[in-house]
Amino acid sequence: MEKQLIISIGREFGSAGHEIAERLSKVYQLPLYDHNLLREVAKERNMNHEMLAEFDEMKRNKLLTRTVNGMTSSPAHHVANMQFDFLRGKAEKGESFVVVGRCSNDVLREFPGLVSIFVIGDMDSKVERISKLYSVSDAAAMKLIRDRDRSRKKYHNSNSKLKWGDSRSYDLTLNSSKLGLEESVRILKDYIDTRMSLMK
């Protein structure tokens, strides 16, 4: 691929956003950074992955954080910044990739090849999906969805100036419940291909 393409996928829990990211990475034959991102960071920095994972995608607790001369004592903040630096480093080298979450719509916004997408879904569809995936009741699935989305929102908003889930923070917001997985990927591919064709 001659032009750099970075696909950033934000998503509501249960919206199939992660699976959409996986499919787009296969369509464009690009590496996917999601849960494996922290492992890549640990490998690059010769650090313990399990130790870093304890603070992955956590909101920075301002009450327990001390900032002096711009330096912070928050482990969650350090882990987040290591991932952001890793992504920026890949982008600065001109590499193309797909990334799920990690404030990538903001962290990588300076790169012309960035296409930022937020995937949402109808609650009944998300509940049905999570109930099947985790073998839990509808009530438990709904609680899980609300808890995960609350956690993602706190993490994103504490590390980014752009608001999680706000349509103005992304190039495109898609409701996967309306089209289903296959058509959602097709529509996104059409959008991405058009964007790439317009790039100089």
mmCIF file of C-alpha atoms in Angstrom:
data_model
loop_
_atom_site.group_PDB
_atom_site.id
_atom_site.type_symbol
_atom_site.label_atom_id
_atom_site.label_comp_id
_atom_site.label_asym_id
_atom_site.label_seq_id
_atom_site.Cartn_x
_atom_site.Cartn_y
_atom_site.Cartn_z
ATOM 1 C CA MET A 1 0.000 0.000 0.000
ATOM 2 C CA GLU A 2 1.600 3.228 -1.192
ATOM 3 C CA LYS A 3 -0.509 5.678 0.813
ATOM 4 C CA GLN A 4 -0.526 5.414 4.572
ATOM 5 C CA LEU A 5 -3.814 4.134 5.968
ATOM 6 C CA ILE A 6 -4.555 4.128 9.682
ATOM 7 C CA ILE A 7 -8.004 2.875 10.656
ATOM 8 C CA SER A 8 -9.025 3.869 14.170
ATOM 9 C CA ILE A 9 -12.022 2.024 15.593
ATOM 10 C CA GLY A 10 -13.808 3.265 18.699
ATOM 11 C CA ARG A 11 -16.786 1.197 19.778
ATOM 12 C CA GLU A 12 -19.565 0.597 22.222
ATOM 13 C CA PHE A 13 -19.335 -2.717 24.031
ATOM 14 C CA GLY A 14 -21.366 -5.325 22.171
ATOM 15 C CA SER A 15 -21.528 -3.346 18.922
ATOM 16 C CA ALA A 16 -19.230 -5.809 17.076
ATOM 17 C CA GLY A 17 -16.724 -2.971 16.657
ATOM 18 C CA HIS A 18 -13.814 -5.255 17.463
ATOM 19 C CA GLU A 19 -14.896 -7.849 14.920
ATOM 20 C CA ILE A 20 -15.346 -5.102 12.340
ATOM 21 C CA ALA A 21 -11.771 -3.984 13.070
ATOM 22 C CA GLU A 22 -10.541 -7.564 12.626
ATOM 23 C CA ARG A 23 -12.308 -7.862 9.285
ATOM 24 C CA LEU A 24 -10.996 -4.528 8.023
ATOM 25 C CA SER A 25 -7.460 -5.547 8.979
ATOM 26 C CA LYS A 26 -7.890 -8.668 6.828
ATOM 27 C CA VAL A 27 -9.472 -6.759 3.935
ATOM 28 C CA TYR A 28 -6.552 -4.317 3.798
ATOM 29 C CA GLN A 29 -3.962 -6.854 5.025
ATOM 30 C CA LEU A 30 -2.874 -4.553 7.840
ATOM 31 C CA PRO A 31 -1.646 -5.358 11.344
ATOM 32 C CA LEU A 32 -4.271 -4.986 14.056
ATOM 33 C CA TYR A 33 -3.409 -3.394 17.380
ATOM 34 C CA ASP A 34 -5.878 -4.082 20.154
ATOM 35 C CA HIS A 35 -5.207 -6.125 23.285
ATOM 36 C CA ASN A 36 -1.896 -7.181 21.763
ATOM 37 C CA LEU A 37 -0.708 -3.552 21.749
ATOM 38 C CA LEU A 38 0.470 -3.681 25.339
ATOM 39 C CA ARG A 39 2.423 -6.857 24.623
ATOM 40 C CA GLU A 40 4.150 -5.080 21.721
ATOM 41 C CA VAL A 41 4.974 -2.113 23.960
ATOM 42 C CA ALA A 42 6.372 -4.389 26.669
ATOM 43 C CA LYS A 43 8.493 -6.249 24.114
ATOM 44 C CA GLU A 44 9.840 -3.020 22.625
ATOM 45 C CA ARG A 45 10.744 -1.620 26.054
ATOM 46 C CA ASN A 46 11.876 -4.939 27.562
ATOM 47 C CA MET A 47 9.247 -4.701 30.300
ATOM 48 C CA ASN A 48 6.906 -7.151 32.012
ATOM 49 C CA HIS A 49 3.621 -7.377 30.089
ATOM 50 C CA GLU A 50 1.562 -8.581 33.071
ATOM 51 C CA MET A 51 2.728 -5.653 35.176
ATOM 52 C CA LEU A 52 1.664 -3.160 32.512
ATOM 53 C CA ALA A 53 -1.648 -4.936 31.927
ATOM 54 C CA GLU A 54 -2.789 -4.115 35.466
ATOM 55 C CA PHE A 55 -3.091 -0.468 34.458
ATOM 56 C CA ASP A 56 -4.326 -0.900 30.890
ATOM 57 C CA GLU A 57 -7.238 1.334 29.820
ATOM 58 C CA MET A 58 -7.760 2.658 33.314
ATOM 59 C CA LYS A 59 -8.932 6.148 34.087
ATOM 60 C CA ARG A 60 -6.236 8.282 35.690
ATOM 61 C CA ASN A 61 -7.227 8.868 39.312
ATOM 62 C CA LYS A 62 -6.534 12.546 39.904
ATOM 63 C CA LEU A 63 -6.897 12.155 43.678
ATOM 64 C CA LEU A 64 -4.055 9.640 43.736
ATOM 65 C CA THR A 65 -1.943 11.369 41.120
ATOM 66 C CA ARG A 66 0.711 13.959 41.797
ATOM 67 C CA THR A 67 1.922 16.159 38.956
ATOM 68 C CA VAL A 68 5.139 18.154 39.225
ATOM 69 C CA ASN A 69 6.571 20.148 36.305
ATOM 70 C CA GLY A 70 4.328 18.259 33.899
ATOM 71 C CA MET A 71 5.433 14.852 35.220
ATOM 72 C CA THR A 72 2.797 12.574 36.737
ATOM 73 C CA SER A 73 3.019 9.737 39.248
ATOM 74 C CA SER A 74 0.026 7.842 37.791
ATOM 75 C CA PRO A 75 0.926 4.316 36.559
ATOM 76 C CA ALA A 76 -2.234 4.267 34.411
ATOM 77 C CA HIS A 77 -1.159 7.525 32.772
ATOM 78 C CA HIS A 78 2.336 6.151 32.066
ATOM 79 C CA VAL A 79 0.940 2.935 30.552
ATOM 80 C CA ALA A 80 -1.469 4.930 28.369
ATOM 81 C CA ASN A 81 1.326 7.225 27.178
ATOM 82 C CA MET A 82 3.585 4.272 26.332
ATOM 83 C CA GLN A 83 0.862 2.939 24.053
ATOM 84 C CA PHE A 84 0.250 6.352 22.518
ATOM 85 C CA ASP A 85 3.985 6.759 21.865
ATOM 86 C CA PHE A 86 4.116 3.293 20.281
ATOM 87 C CA LEU A 87 1.268 4.165 17.904
ATOM 88 C CA ARG A 88 2.782 7.547 17.018
ATOM 89 C CA GLY A 89 6.115 5.860 16.347
ATOM 90 C CA LYS A 90 4.512 3.412 13.917
ATOM 91 C CA ALA A 91 2.636 6.234 12.214
ATOM 92 C CA GLU A 92 5.726 8.454 11.958
ATOM 93 C CA LYS A 93 7.511 5.614 10.162
ATOM 94 C CA GLY A 94 4.730 5.674 7.569
ATOM 95 C CA GLU A 95 3.292 2.329 8.603
ATOM 96 C CA SER A 96 -0.346 1.461 7.984
ATOM 97 C CA PHE A 97 -2.425 -0.397 10.578
ATOM 98 C CA VAL A 98 -5.791 -0.825 12.278
ATOM 99 C CA VAL A 99 -6.114 0.130 15.935
ATOM 100 C CA VAL A 100 -8.979 -0.445 18.351
ATOM 101 C CA GLY A 101 -9.560 2.217 20.999
ATOM 102 C CA ARG A 102 -6.540 3.684 22.818
ATOM 103 C CA CYS A 103 -7.687 7.265 22.059
ATOM 104 C CA SER A 104 -6.244 6.706 18.591
ATOM 105 C CA ASN A 105 -8.727 9.080 16.946
ATOM 106 C CA ASP A 106 -7.039 11.867 18.924
ATOM 107 C CA VAL A 107 -3.498 10.533 19.333
ATOM 108 C CA LEU A 108 -3.066 10.078 15.555
ATOM 109 C CA ARG A 109 -5.232 12.951 14.295
ATOM 110 C CA GLU A 110 -2.238 14.769 12.706
ATOM 111 C CA PHE A 111 -1.717 11.985 10.149
ATOM 112 C CA PRO A 112 -3.593 12.522 6.844
ATOM 113 C CA GLY A 113 -4.109 8.785 6.385
ATOM 114 C CA LEU A 114 -6.155 8.442 9.573
ATOM 115 C CA VAL A 115 -9.757 7.318 9.180
ATOM 116 C CA SER A 116 -11.531 7.398 12.540
ATOM 117 C CA ILE A 117 -14.698 5.377 13.013
ATOM 118 C CA PHE A 118 -17.013 4.893 15.978
ATOM 119 C CA VAL A 119 -19.261 1.836 16.001
ATOM 120 C CA ILE A 120 -22.506 1.915 17.967
ATOM 121 C CA GLY A 121 -25.418 -0.507 18.211
ATOM 122 C CA ASP A 122 -29.004 -0.754 19.372
ATOM 123 C CA MET A 123 -29.203 -1.904 22.991
ATOM 124 C CA ASP A 124 -31.338 -4.957 22.245
ATOM 125 C CA SER A 125 -28.847 -6.116 19.601
ATOM 126 C CA LYS A 126 -25.903 -5.530 21.925
ATOM 127 C CA VAL A 127 -27.604 -7.382 24.774
ATOM 128 C CA GLU A 128 -28.351 -10.348 22.510
ATOM 129 C CA ARG A 129 -24.746 -10.425 21.273
ATOM 130 C CA ILE A 130 -23.165 -10.193 24.736
ATOM 131 C CA SER A 131 -25.605 -12.717 26.223
ATOM 132 C CA LYS A 132 -24.484 -15.274 23.634
ATOM 133 C CA LEU A 133 -20.780 -14.427 23.767
ATOM 134 C CA TYR A 134 -20.534 -14.558 27.564
ATOM 135 C CA SER A 135 -23.371 -17.020 28.278
ATOM 136 C CA VAL A 136 -25.098 -14.619 30.666
ATOM 137 C CA SER A 137 -28.658 -13.419 31.182
ATOM 138 C CA ASP A 138 -29.989 -10.362 29.382
ATOM 139 C CA ALA A 139 -29.904 -8.403 32.637
ATOM 140 C CA ALA A 140 -26.274 -9.366 33.255
ATOM 141 C CA ALA A 141 -25.400 -8.503 29.652
ATOM 142 C CA MET A 142 -26.968 -5.065 29.968
ATOM 143 C CA LYS A 143 -25.034 -4.389 33.177
ATOM 144 C CA LEU A 144 -21.811 -5.534 31.522
ATOM 145 C CA ILE A 145 -22.438 -3.247 28.547
ATOM 146 C CA ARG A 146 -23.113 -0.236 30.744
ATOM 147 C CA ASP A 147 -20.098 -0.936 32.987
ATOM 148 C CA ARG A 148 -17.679 -1.460 30.074
ATOM 149 C CA ASP A 149 -18.892 1.611 28.215
ATOM 150 C CA ARG A 150 -18.645 3.718 31.354
ATOM 151 C CA SER A 151 -15.076 2.497 31.856
ATOM 152 C CA ARG A 152 -14.120 3.183 28.225
ATOM 153 C CA LYS A 153 -15.617 6.650 28.393
ATOM 154 C CA LYS A 154 -13.717 7.512 31.581
ATOM 155 C CA TYR A 155 -10.445 6.209 30.152
ATOM 156 C CA HIS A 156 -10.840 8.045 26.864
ATOM 157 C CA ASN A 157 -12.011 11.332 28.331
ATOM 158 C CA SER A 158 -9.228 11.395 30.925
ATOM 159 C CA ASN A 159 -6.579 10.931 28.204
ATOM 160 C CA SER A 160 -8.050 12.898 25.313
ATOM 161 C CA LYS A 161 -9.479 16.314 24.534
ATOM 162 C CA LEU A 162 -12.009 14.630 22.245
ATOM 163 C CA LYS A 163 -15.073 13.124 23.867
ATOM 164 C CA TRP A 164 -15.688 9.384 23.635
ATOM 165 C CA GLY A 165 -18.679 8.566 21.439
ATOM 166 C CA ASP A 166 -19.250 12.165 20.337
ATOM 167 C CA SER A 167 -19.858 12.020 16.574
ATOM 168 C CA ARG A 168 -17.817 15.215 16.113
ATOM 169 C CA SER A 169 -14.756 13.346 17.407
ATOM 170 C CA TYR A 170 -14.793 10.853 14.514
ATOM 171 C CA ASP A 171 -14.922 10.876 10.721
ATOM 172 C CA LEU A 172 -17.793 8.424 10.695
ATOM 173 C CA THR A 173 -20.209 6.896 13.207
ATOM 174 C CA LEU A 174 -21.938 3.668 12.185
ATOM 175 C CA ASN A 175 -24.790 1.734 13.813
ATOM 176 C CA SER A 176 -23.862 -1.894 13.103
ATOM 177 C CA SER A 177 -27.296 -3.118 14.260
ATOM 178 C CA LYS A 178 -28.983 -1.511 11.266
ATOM 179 C CA LEU A 179 -26.914 -3.241 8.581
ATOM 180 C CA GLY A 180 -25.381 -6.281 10.237
ATOM 181 C CA LEU A 181 -21.717 -7.211 10.254
ATOM 182 C CA GLU A 182 -21.157 -7.955 6.565
ATOM 183 C CA GLU A 183 -22.849 -4.822 5.250
ATOM 184 C CA SER A 184 -21.240 -2.652 7.924
ATOM 185 C CA VAL A 185 -17.799 -3.793 6.767
ATOM 186 C CA ARG A 186 -18.770 -3.240 3.116
ATOM 187 C CA ILE A 187 -20.011 0.308 3.794
ATOM 188 C CA LEU A 188 -16.874 1.120 5.775
ATOM 189 C CA LYS A 189 -14.658 -0.280 3.024
ATOM 190 C CA ASP A 190 -16.444 1.918 0.464
ATOM 191 C CA TYR A 191 -15.928 4.952 2.689
ATOM 192 C CA ILE A 192 -12.260 4.152 3.355
ATOM 193 C CA ASP A 193 -11.555 3.471 -0.335
ATOM 194 C CA THR A 194 -13.144 6.792 -1.298
ATOM 195 C CA ARG A 195 -11.141 8.633 1.341
ATOM 196 C CA MET A 196 -7.939 7.023 0.108
ATOM 197 C CA SER A 197 -8.701 7.906 -3.515
ATOM 198 C CA LEU A 198 -9.069 11.562 -2.546
ATOM 199 C CA MET A 199 -5.753 11.663 -0.714
ATOM 200 C CA LYS A 200 -2.952 13.471 -2.547
#
